[in-house]
Structure formats: C-alpha cells, structure tokens
Coordinates of C-alpha atoms in Angstrom, one line a residue:
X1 CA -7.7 7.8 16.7
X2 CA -10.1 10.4 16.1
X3 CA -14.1 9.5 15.5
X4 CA -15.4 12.5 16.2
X5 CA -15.1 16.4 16.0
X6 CA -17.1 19.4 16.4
X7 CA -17.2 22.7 14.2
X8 CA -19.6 24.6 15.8
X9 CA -18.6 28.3 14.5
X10 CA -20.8 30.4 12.5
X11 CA -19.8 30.4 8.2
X12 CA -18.6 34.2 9.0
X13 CA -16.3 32.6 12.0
X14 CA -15.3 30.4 9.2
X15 CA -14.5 32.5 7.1
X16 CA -12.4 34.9 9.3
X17 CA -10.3 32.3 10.8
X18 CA -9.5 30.6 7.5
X19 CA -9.4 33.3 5.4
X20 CA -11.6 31.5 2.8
X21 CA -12.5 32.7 -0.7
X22 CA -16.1 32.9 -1.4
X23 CA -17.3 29.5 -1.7
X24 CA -20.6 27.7 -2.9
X25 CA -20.9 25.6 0.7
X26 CA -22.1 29.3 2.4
X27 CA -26.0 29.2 2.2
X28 CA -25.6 25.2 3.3
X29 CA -23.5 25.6 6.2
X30 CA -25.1 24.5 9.5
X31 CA -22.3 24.4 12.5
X32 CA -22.2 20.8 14.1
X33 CA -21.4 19.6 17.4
X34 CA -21.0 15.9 16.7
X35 CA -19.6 15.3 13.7
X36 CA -19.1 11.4 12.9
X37 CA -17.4 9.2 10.1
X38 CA -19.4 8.7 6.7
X39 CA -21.0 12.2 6.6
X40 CA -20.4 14.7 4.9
X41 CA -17.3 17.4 6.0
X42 CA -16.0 20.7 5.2
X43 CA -12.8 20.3 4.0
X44 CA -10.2 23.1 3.2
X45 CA -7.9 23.2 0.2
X46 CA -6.2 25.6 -2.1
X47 CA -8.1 26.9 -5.4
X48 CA -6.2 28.1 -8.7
X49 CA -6.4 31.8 -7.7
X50 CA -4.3 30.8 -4.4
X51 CA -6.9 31.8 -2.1
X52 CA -8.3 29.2 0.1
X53 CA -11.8 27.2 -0.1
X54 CA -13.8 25.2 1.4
X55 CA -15.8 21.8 -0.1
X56 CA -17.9 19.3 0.6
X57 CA -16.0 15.9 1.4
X58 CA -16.9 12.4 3.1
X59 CA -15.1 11.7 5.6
X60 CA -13.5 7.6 5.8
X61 CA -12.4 5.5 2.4
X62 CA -13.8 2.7 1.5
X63 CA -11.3 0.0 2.2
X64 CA -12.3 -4.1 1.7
X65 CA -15.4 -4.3 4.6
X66 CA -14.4 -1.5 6.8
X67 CA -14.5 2.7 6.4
X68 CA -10.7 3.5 7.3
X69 CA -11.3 7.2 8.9
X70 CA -7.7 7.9 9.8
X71 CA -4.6 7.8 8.6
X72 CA -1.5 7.2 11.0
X73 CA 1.4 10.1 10.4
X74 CA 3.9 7.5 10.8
X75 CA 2.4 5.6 7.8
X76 CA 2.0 8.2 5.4
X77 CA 5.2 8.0 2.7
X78 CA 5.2 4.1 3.5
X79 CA 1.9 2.9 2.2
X80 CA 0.9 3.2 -1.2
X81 CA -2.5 4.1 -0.6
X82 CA -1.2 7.4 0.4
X83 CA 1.6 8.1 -1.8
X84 CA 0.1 10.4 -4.5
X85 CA -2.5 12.2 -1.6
X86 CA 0.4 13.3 0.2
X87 CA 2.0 14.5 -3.1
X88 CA -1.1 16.6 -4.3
X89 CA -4.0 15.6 -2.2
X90 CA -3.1 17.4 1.3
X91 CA -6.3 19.0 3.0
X92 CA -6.9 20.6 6.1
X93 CA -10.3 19.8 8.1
X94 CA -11.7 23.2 10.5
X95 CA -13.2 21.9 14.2
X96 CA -13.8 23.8 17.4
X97 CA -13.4 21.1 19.3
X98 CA -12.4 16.8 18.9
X99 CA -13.6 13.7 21.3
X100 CA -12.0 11.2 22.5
X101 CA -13.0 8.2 24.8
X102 CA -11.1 7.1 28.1
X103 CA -11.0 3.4 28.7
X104 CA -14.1 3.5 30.9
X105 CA -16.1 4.5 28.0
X106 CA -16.4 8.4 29.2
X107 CA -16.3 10.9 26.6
X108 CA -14.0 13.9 27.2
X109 CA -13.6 16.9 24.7
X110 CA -10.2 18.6 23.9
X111 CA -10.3 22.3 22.6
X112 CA -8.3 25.1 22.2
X113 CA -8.0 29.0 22.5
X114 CA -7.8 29.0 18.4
X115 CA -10.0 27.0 16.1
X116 CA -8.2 24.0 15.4
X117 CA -6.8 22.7 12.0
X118 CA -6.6 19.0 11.7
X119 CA -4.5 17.8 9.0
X120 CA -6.3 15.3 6.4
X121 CA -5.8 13.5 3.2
X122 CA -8.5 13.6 0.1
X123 CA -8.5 10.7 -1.3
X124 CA -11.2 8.6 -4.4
X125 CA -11.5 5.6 -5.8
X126 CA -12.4 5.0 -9.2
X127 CA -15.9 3.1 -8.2
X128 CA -17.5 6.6 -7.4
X129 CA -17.1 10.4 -8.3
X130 CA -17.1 11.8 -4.8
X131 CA -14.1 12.9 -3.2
X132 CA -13.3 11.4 0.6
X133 CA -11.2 12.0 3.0
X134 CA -8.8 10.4 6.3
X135 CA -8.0 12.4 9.6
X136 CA -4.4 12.3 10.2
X137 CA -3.3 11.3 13.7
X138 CA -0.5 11.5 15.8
X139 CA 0.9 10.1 19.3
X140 CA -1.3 11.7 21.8
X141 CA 0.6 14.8 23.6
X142 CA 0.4 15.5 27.5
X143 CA -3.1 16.8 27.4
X144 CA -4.5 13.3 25.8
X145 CA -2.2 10.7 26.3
X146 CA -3.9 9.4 30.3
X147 CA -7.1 9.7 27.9
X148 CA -6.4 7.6 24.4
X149 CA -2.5 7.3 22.8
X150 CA -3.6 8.5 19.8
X151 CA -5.3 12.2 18.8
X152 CA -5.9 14.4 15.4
X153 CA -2.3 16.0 13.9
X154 CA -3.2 19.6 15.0
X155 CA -2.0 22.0 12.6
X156 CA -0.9 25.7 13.7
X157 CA -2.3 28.8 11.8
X158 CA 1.9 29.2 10.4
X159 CA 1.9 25.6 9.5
X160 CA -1.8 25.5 7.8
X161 CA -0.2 27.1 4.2
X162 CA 2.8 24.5 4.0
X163 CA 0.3 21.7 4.7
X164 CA -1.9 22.7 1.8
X165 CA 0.6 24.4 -0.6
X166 CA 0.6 21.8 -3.7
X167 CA 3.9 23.6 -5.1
X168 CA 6.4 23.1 -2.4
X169 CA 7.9 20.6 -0.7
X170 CA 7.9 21.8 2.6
X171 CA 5.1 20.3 4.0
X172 CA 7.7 17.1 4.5
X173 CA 9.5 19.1 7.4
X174 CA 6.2 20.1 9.5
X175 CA 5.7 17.7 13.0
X176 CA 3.0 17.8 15.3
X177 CA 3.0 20.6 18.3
X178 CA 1.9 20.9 21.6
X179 CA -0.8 23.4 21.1
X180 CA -2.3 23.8 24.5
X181 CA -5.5 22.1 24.8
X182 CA -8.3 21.9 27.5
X183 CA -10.4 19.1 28.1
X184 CA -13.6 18.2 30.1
X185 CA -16.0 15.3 30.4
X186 CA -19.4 15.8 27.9
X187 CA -22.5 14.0 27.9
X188 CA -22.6 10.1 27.0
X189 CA -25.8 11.2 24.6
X190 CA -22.1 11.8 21.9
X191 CA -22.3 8.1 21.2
X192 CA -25.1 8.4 19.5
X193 CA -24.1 9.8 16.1
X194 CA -27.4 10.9 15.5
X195 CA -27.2 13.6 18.3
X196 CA -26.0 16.7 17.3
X197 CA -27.0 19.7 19.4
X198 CA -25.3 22.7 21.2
X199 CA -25.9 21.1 24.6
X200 CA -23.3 18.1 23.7
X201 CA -20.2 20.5 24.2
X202 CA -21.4 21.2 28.0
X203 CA -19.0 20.1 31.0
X204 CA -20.4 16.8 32.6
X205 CA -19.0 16.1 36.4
X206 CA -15.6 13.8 35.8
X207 CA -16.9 11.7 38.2

C-alpha cells in the first residue's frame, strides 16, 4: 500500500517539473514531508486549454466505516467503483519521496533521481461537493519488495500525458516500470501524522 508520501519541492520546483499552468493553489502551497491519508493533496490534471494544473484534493473515499486510500492496478476495470474514474477521472499525484514500513515496524523512504509521479484516481460521492482521491498501487519492484509487496504505480515523465489525457485511449496500454529508486531508514517520529518537518526525510542507522 502506500500511507504516506512526501512533496517537499518549492511551488517553482513544481512548476518546472510539471510544467503547470498558472494555478490558484500558488500563494497556499507549503512543501510537506509527511503527507498522510484524509488531508488535503495536490493533485494534477488536465485543464480545457490542455495545459496542466494543479488542485486541491482529499486524499481516501469514503467507503462504509473505513477511508479506502488506494486503489489496487489489478482492480481497476473490474470494480465498479472505478469504472467511470478510469474513463475520465485519471489524475496524477507529485512526491519527492513515498514511505513504507518493513514488518518490524521501521520506516524506510524510497526516492528517486526525478520527482516522482504517482498515478491516482479522483473520485466523489454525491453526499458532499469535494473532490477525493485513491493512490494507485502496484506489486512492489526489486527496490521494495524485502520491505512491503505492495508500492505507489510510479509514472515516468513519457507516460504522465497518456495517464491524464481524457481523449485517448492509450492510457489502457501503460504498466508499471522499474524506475530506480533509493531507500534509507527515517525517523520513527513519521508515525505520527502530525509531524511534518524537514528533519523526517534524514537517514536513521538501519540498525
């Protein structure tokens, strides 16, 4: 699964790596180091002019007496609560960074060389106005899988457009890579969701 994410960059880093439009989330941004389920996320999509932009979105759905956060890649054209998000609901969530916990409870963080594009699905129910949204996952590649068997569907910068192009149907033929990712051990203070501060994406001894 994936519970938590960072997106510590700067809006300007944003900006360049994403090549978004102007958008009204700019004079709100703060980055984020620990980034948990039921708050509020930047999520990217595509606007009317074709450029790309960024809105506010909360992340995990509502579903009977639990918040379902993710959405399994091998579920999405089989259950119906996805069918019409992955027709015209595709969105694509910016990080720097994702955590993941190993069976002893240590917490570990995975990045990359590039800011990382996690694939997502907007979804709303018709109880409330707001817009939310699951994390897709995948099977966890050689870099995650002795840690969890499960991590975020990791979209390159090529595949990014396909994902969130609402006109085509090629998004149906994209599959999860092996983008090279590093990992180290953080602080424990990341299960607390209410810590969020630069010093949580420091290396910690492994042992």
């Amino acid at each position: 699964m994936c519970g938590r994410y960072s997106l510590g960059l700067s809006w300007e880093q944003l900006v360049e790596s994403w090549h978004l439009a102007s958008w009204p989330v700019e004079p709100h941004w703060t980055p984020r180091w620990n980034i948990a389920p039921g708050q509020d996320i930047l999520a990217l999509g595509p606007s009317k002019e074709g450029e790309t932009k960024a809105a506010w979105v909360r992340w995990g759905y509502p579903l009977g007496n639990r918040l379902l956060i993710n959405a399994r890649c091998e579920s999405l054209t089989t259950k119906p609560l996805f069918h019409e998000a992955m027709k015209s609901q595709r969105t694509v969530i910016p990080a720097d960074g994702f955590y993941e916990w190993a069976p002893d409870r240590r917490a570990f963080r995975f990045t990359a060389q590039v800011p990382l594009s996690i694939a997502g699905l907007l979804l709303r129910s018709r109880q409330e106005p707001i817009w939310r949204v699951v994390l897709i996952t995948c099977p966890a590649n050689r870099w995650v899988g002795d840690i969890h068997d499960r991590m975020p569907w990791l979209l390159t910068p090529e595949q990014v457009p396909l994902w969130l192009d609402r006109h085509s149907t090629q998004y149906r033929t994209l599959s999860a890579t092996e983008l090279p990712l590093t990992r180290y051990a953080v602080s424990s203070r990341l299960n607390s969701a209410q810590e969020d501060t630069p010093d949580l994406v420091l290396p910690m001894p492994e042992s």
